[in-house]
Tab-separated table of N, CA, C and O in Angstrom:
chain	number	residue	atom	x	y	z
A	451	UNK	N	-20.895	17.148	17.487
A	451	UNK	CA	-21.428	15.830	17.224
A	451	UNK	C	-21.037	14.918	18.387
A	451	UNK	O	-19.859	15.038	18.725
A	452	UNK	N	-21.865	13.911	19.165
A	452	UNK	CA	-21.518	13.390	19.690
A	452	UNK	C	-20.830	11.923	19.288
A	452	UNK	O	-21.042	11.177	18.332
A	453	UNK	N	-19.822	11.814	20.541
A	453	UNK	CA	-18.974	10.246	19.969
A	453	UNK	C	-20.072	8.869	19.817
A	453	UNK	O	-19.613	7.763	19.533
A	454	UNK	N	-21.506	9.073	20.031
A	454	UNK	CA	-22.580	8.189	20.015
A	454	UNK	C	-23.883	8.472	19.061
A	454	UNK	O	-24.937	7.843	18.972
A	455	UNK	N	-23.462	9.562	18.428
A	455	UNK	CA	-24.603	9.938	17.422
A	455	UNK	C	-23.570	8.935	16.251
A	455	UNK	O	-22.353	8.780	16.361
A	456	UNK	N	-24.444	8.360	15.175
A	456	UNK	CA	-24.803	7.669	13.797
A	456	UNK	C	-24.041	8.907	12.755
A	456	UNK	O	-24.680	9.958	12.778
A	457	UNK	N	-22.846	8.938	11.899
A	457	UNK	CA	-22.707	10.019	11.266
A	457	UNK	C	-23.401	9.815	9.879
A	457	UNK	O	-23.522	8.632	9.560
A	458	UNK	N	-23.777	10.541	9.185
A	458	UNK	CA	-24.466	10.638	8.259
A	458	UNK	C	-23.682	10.409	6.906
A	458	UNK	O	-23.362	11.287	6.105
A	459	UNK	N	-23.390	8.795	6.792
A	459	UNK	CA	-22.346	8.161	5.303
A	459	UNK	C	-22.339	8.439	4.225
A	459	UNK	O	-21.428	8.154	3.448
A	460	UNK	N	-23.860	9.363	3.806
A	460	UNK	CA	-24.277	9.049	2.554
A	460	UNK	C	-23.430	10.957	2.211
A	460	UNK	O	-22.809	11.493	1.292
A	461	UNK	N	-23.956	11.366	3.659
A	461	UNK	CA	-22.825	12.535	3.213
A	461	UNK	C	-21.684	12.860	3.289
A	461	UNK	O	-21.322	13.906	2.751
A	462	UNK	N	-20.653	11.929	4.090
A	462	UNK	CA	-19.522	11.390	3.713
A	462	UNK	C	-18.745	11.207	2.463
A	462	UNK	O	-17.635	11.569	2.071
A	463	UNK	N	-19.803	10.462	1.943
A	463	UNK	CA	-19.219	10.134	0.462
A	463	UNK	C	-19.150	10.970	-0.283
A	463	UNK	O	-18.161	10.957	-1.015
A	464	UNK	N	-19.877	11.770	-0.402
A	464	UNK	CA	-20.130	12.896	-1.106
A	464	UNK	C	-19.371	13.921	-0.991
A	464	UNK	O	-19.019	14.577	-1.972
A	465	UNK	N	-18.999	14.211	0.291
A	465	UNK	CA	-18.149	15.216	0.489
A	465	UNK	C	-16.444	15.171	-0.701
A	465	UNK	O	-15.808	14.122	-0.802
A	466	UNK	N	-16.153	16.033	-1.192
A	466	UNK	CA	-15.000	16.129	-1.991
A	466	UNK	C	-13.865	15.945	-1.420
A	466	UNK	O	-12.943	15.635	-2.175
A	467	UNK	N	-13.588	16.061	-0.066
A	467	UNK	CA	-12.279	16.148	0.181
A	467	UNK	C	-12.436	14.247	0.989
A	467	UNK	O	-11.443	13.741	1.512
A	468	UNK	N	-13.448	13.681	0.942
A	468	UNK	CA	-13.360	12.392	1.094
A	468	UNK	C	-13.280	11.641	0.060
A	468	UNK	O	-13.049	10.444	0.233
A	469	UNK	N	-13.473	12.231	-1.433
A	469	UNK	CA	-13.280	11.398	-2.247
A	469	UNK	C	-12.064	11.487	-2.480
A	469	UNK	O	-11.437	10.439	-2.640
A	470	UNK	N	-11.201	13.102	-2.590
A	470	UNK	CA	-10.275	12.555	-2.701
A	470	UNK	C	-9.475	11.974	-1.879
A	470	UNK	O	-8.403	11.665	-2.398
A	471	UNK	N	-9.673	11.515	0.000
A	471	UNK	CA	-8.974	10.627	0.518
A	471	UNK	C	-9.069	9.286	0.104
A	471	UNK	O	-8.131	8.501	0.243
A	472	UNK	N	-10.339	8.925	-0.484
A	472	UNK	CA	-10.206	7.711	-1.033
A	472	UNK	C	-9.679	7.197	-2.621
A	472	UNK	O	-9.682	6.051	-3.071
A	473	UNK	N	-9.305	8.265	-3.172
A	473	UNK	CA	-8.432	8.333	-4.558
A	473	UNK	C	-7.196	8.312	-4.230
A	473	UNK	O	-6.483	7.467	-4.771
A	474	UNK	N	-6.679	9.144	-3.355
A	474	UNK	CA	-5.512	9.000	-3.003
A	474	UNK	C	-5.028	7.985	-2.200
A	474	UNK	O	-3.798	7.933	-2.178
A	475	UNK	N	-5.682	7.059	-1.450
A	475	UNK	CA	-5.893	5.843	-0.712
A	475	UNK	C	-5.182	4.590	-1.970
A	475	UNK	O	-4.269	3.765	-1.928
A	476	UNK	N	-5.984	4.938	-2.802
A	476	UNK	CA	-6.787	3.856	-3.687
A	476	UNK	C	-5.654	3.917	-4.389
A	476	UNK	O	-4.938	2.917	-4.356
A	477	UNK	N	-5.354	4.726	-4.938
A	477	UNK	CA	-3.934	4.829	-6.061
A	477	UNK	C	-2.734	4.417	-5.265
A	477	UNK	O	-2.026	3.494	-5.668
A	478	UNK	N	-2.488	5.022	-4.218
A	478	UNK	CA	-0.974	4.133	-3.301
A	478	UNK	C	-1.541	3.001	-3.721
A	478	UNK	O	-1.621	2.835	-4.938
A	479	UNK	N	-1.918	2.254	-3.063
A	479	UNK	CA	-2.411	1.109	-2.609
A	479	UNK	C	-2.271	0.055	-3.702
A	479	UNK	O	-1.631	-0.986	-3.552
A	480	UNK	N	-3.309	0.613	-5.481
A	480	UNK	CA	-2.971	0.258	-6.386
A	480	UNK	C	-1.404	-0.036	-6.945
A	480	UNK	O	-0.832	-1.120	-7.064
A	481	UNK	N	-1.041	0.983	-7.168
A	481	UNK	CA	0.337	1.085	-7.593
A	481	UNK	C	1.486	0.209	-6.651
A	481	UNK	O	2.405	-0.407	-7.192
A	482	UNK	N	1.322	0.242	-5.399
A	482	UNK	CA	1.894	-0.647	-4.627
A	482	UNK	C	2.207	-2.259	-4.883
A	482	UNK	O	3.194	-2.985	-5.001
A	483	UNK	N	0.605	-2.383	-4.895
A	483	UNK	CA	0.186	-3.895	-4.935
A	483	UNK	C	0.702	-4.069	-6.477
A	483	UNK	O	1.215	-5.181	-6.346
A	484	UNK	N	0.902	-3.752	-7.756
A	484	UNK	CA	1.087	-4.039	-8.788
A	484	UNK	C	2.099	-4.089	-8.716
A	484	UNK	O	2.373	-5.259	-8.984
A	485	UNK	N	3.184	-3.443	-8.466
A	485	UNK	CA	4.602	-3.472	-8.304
A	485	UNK	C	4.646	-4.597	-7.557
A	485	UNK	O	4.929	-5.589	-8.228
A	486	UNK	N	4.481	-4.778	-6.505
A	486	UNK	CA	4.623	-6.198	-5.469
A	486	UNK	C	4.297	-7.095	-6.195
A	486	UNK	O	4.994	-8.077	-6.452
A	487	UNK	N	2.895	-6.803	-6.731
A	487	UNK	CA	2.423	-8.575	-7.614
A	487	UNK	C	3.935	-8.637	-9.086
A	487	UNK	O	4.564	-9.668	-9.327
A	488	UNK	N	4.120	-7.573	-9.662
A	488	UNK	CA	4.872	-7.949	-10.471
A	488	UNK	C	6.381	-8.609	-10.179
A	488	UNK	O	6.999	-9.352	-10.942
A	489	UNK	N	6.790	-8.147	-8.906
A	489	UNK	CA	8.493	-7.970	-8.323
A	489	UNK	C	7.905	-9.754	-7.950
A	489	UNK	O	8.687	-10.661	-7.666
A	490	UNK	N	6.886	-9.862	-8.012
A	490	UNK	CA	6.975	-11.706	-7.404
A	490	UNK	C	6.594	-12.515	-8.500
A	490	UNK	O	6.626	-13.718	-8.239
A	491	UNK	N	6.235	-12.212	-9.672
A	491	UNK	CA	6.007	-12.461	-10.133
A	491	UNK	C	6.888	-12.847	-11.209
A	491	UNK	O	6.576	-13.686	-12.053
A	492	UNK	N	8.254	-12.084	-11.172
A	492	UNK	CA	9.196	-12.006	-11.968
A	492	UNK	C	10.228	-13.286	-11.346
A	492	UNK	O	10.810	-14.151	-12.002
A	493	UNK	N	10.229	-13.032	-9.549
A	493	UNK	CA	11.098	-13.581	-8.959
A	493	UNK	C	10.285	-15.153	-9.382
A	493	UNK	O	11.236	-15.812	-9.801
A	494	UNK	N	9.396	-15.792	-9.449
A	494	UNK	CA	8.755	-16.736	-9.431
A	494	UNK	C	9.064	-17.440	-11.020
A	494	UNK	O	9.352	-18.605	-11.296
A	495	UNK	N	8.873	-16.204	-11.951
A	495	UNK	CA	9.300	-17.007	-13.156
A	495	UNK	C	11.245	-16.972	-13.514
A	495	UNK	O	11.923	-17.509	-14.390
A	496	UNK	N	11.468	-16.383	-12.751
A	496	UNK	CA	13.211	-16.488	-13.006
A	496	UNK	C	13.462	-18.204	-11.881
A	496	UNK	O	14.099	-19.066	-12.486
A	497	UNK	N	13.031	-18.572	-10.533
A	497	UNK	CA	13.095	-19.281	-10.532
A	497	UNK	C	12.303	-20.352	-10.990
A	497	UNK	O	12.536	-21.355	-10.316
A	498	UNK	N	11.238	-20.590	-12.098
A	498	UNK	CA	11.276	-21.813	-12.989
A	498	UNK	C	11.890	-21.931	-14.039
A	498	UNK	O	12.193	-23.051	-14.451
A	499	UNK	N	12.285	-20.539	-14.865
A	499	UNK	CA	12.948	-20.919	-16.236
A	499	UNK	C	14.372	-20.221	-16.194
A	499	UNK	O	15.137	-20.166	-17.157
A	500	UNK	N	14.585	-19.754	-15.076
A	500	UNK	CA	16.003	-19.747	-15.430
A	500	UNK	C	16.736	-20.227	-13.600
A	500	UNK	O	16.855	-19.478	-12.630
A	501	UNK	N	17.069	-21.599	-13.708
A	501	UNK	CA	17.375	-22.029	-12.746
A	501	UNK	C	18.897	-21.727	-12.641
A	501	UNK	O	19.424	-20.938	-11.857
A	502	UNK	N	19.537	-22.541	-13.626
A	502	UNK	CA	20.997	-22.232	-13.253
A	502	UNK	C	21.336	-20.810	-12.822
A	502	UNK	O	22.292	-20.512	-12.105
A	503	UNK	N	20.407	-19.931	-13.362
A	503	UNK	CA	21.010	-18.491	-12.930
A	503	UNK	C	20.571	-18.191	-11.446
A	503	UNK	O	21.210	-17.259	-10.955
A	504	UNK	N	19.826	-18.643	-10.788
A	504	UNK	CA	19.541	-18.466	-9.572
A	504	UNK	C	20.014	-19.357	-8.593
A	504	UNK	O	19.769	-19.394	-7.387
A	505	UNK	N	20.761	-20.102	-9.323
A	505	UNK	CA	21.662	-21.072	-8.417
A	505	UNK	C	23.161	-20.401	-8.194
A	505	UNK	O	23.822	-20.710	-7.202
A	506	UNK	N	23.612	-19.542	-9.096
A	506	UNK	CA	24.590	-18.520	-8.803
A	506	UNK	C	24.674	-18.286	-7.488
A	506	UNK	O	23.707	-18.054	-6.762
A	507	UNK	N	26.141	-18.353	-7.050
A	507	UNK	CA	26.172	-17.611	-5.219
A	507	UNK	C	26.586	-16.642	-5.530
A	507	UNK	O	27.042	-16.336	-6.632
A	508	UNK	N	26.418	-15.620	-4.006
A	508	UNK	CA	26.507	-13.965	-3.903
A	508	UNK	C	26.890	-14.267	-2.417
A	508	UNK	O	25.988	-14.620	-1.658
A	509	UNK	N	28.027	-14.164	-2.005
A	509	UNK	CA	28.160	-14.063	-0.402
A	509	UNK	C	27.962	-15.233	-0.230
A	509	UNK	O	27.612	-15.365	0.943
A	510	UNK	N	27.994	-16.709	-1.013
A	510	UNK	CA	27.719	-17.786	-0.374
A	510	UNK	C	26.262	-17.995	-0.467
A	510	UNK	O	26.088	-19.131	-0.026
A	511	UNK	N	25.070	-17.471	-0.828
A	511	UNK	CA	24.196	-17.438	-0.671
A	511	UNK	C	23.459	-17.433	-2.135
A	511	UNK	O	23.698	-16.586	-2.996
A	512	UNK	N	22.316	-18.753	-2.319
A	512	UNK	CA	22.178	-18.810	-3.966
A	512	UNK	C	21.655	-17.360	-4.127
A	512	UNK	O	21.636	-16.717	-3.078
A	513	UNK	N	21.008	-16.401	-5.820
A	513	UNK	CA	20.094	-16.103	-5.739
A	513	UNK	C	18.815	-16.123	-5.581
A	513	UNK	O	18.094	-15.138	-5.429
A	514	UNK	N	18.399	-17.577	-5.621
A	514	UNK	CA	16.756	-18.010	-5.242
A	514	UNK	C	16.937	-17.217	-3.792
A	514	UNK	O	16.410	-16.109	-3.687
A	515	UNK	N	17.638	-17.744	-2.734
A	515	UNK	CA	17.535	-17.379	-1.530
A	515	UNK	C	17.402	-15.312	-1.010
A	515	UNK	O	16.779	-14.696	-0.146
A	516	UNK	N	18.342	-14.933	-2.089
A	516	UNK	CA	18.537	-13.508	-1.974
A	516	UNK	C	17.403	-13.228	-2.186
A	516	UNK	O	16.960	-12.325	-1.475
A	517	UNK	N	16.524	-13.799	-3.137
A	517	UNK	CA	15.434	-13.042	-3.878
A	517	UNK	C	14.218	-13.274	-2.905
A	517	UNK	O	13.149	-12.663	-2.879
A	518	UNK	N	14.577	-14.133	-2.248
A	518	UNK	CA	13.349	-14.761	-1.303
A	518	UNK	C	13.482	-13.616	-0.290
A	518	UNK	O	12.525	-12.857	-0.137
A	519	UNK	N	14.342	-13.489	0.241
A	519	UNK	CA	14.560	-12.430	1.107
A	519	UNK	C	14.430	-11.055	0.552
A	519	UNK	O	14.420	-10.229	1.464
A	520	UNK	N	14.337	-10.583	-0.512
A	520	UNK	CA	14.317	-9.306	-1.048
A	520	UNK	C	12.769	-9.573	-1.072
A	520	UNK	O	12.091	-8.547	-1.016
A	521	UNK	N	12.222	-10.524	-1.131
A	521	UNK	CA	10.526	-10.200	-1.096
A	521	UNK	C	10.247	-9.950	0.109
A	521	UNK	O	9.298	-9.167	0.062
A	522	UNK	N	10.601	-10.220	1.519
A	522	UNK	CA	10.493	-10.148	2.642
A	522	UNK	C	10.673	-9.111	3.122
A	522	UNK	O	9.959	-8.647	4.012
A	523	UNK	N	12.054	-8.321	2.431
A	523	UNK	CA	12.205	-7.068	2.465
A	523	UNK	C	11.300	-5.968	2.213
A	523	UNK	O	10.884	-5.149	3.033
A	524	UNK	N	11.058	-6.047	1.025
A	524	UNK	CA	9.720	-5.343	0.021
A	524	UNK	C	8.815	-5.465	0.592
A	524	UNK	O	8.059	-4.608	0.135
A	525	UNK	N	8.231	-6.075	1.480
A	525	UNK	CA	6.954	-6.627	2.515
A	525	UNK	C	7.388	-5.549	3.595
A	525	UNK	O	6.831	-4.484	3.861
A	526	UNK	N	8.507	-6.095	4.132
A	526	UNK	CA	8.491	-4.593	5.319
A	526	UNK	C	8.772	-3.005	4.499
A	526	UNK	O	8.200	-2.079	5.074
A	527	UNK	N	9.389	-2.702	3.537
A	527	UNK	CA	9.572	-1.678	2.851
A	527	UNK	C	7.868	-0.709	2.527
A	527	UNK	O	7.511	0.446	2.761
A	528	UNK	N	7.354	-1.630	2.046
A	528	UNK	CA	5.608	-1.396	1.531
A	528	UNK	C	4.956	-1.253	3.029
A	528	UNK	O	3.984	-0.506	3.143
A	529	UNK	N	5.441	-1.919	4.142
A	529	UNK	CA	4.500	-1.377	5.125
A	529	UNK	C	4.978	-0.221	5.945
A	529	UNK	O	4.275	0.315	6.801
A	530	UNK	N	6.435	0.216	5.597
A	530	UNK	CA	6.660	1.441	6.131
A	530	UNK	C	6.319	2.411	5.754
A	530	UNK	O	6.112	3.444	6.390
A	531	UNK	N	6.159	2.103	4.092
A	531	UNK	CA	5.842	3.091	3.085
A	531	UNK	C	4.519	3.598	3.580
A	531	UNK	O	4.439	4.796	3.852
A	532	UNK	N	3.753	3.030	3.688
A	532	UNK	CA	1.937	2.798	4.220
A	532	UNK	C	2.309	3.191	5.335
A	532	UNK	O	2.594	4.286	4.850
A	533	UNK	N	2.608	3.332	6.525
A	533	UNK	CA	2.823	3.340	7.908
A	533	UNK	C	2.845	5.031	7.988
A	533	UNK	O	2.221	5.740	8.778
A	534	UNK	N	3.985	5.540	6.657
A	534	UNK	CA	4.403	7.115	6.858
A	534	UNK	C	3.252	7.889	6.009
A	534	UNK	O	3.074	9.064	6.329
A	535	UNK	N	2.409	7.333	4.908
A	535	UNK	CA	1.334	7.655	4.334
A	535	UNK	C	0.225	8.091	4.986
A	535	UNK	O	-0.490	9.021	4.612
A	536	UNK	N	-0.007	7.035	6.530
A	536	UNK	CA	-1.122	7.398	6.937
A	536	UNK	C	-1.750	8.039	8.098
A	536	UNK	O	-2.806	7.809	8.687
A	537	UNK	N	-0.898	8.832	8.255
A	537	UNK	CA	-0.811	10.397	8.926
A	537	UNK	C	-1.582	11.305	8.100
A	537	UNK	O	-2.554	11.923	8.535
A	538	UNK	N	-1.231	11.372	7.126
A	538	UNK	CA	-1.667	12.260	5.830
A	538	UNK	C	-3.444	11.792	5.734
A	538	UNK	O	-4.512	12.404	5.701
A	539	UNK	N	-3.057	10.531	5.717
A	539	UNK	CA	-4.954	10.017	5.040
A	539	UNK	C	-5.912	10.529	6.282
A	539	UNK	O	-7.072	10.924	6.168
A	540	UNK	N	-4.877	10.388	7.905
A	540	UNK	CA	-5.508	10.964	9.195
A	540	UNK	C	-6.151	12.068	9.209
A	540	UNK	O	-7.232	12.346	9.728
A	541	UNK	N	-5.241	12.852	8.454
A	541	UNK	CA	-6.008	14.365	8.824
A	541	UNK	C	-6.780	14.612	7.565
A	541	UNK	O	-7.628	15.502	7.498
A	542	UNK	N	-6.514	13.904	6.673
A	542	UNK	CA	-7.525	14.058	5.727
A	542	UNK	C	-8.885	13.654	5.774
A	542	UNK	O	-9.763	14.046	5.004
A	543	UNK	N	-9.048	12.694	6.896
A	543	UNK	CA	-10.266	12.354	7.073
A	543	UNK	C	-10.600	13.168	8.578
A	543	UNK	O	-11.756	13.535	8.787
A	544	UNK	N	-9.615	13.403	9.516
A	544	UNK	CA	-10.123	14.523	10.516
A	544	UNK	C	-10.660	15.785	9.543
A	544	UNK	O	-11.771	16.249	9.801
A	545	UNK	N	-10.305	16.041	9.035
A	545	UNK	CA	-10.729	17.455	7.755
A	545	UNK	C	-12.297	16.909	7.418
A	545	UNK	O	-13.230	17.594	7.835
A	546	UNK	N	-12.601	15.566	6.596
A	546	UNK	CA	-13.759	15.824	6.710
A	546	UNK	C	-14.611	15.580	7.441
A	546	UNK	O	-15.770	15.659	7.034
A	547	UNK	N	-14.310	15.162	8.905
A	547	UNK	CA	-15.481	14.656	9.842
A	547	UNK	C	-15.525	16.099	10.585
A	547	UNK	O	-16.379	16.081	11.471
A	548	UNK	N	-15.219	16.665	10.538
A	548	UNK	CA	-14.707	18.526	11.504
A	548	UNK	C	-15.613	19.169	10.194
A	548	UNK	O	-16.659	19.732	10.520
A	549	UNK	N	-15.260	19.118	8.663
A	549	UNK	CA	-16.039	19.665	7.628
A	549	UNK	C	-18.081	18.879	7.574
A	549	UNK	O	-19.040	19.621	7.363
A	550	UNK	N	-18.198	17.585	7.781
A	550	UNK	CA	-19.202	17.177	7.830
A	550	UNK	C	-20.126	17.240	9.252
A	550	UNK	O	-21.288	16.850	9.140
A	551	UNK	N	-19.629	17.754	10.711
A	551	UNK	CA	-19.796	18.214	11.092
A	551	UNK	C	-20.636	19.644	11.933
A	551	UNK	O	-21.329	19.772	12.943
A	552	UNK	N	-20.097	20.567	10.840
A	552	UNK	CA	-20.690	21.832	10.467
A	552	UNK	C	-21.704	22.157	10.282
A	552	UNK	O	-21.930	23.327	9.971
């Protein structure tokens, strides 16, 4: 196939081992983002209804602040996570452009 020929999408999709790169895509990704939306979601309602407890120090440092930073953390954590994932999704999609190909 040339790097200037149009590849043919509709058989892309179709192909099985592209659906499941995009199931397996789709589910990290899911599961990720829900955990993240929830871990902020928690941190967000602990600091409106439970203030005094996040005014607690740890090292000098309130917990609002720890927690702020543990989201920052979790932000780079989730993109390493994704970073080492997508090697895998690489050859899964070299697999089907070498399979669609053919």
């Amino acid at each position: 196939m040339s790097s200037l020929a149009e590849p043919d999408w509709e058989a892309l999709a179709r192909h099985p081992q592209f659906r499941e790169l995009v199931s397996n895509r789709r589910r990290f990704v899911a599961k990720v983002t829900a955990f993240y939306f929830a871990y902020f979601v928690v941190y967000l309602a602990l600091l409106g209804y439970a203030k005094d407890f996040m005014a607690n120090e740890v090292v000098g440092i309130s917990l609002a602040l720890w927690g702020g930073f543990s989201i920052c953390a979790l932000t780079m954590i989730m993109a390493v996570a994704y970073a080492r994932r997508a090697p895998e999704w690489e050859r899964m999609a070299q697999q089907v452009v070498v399979e669609a190909s053919r």
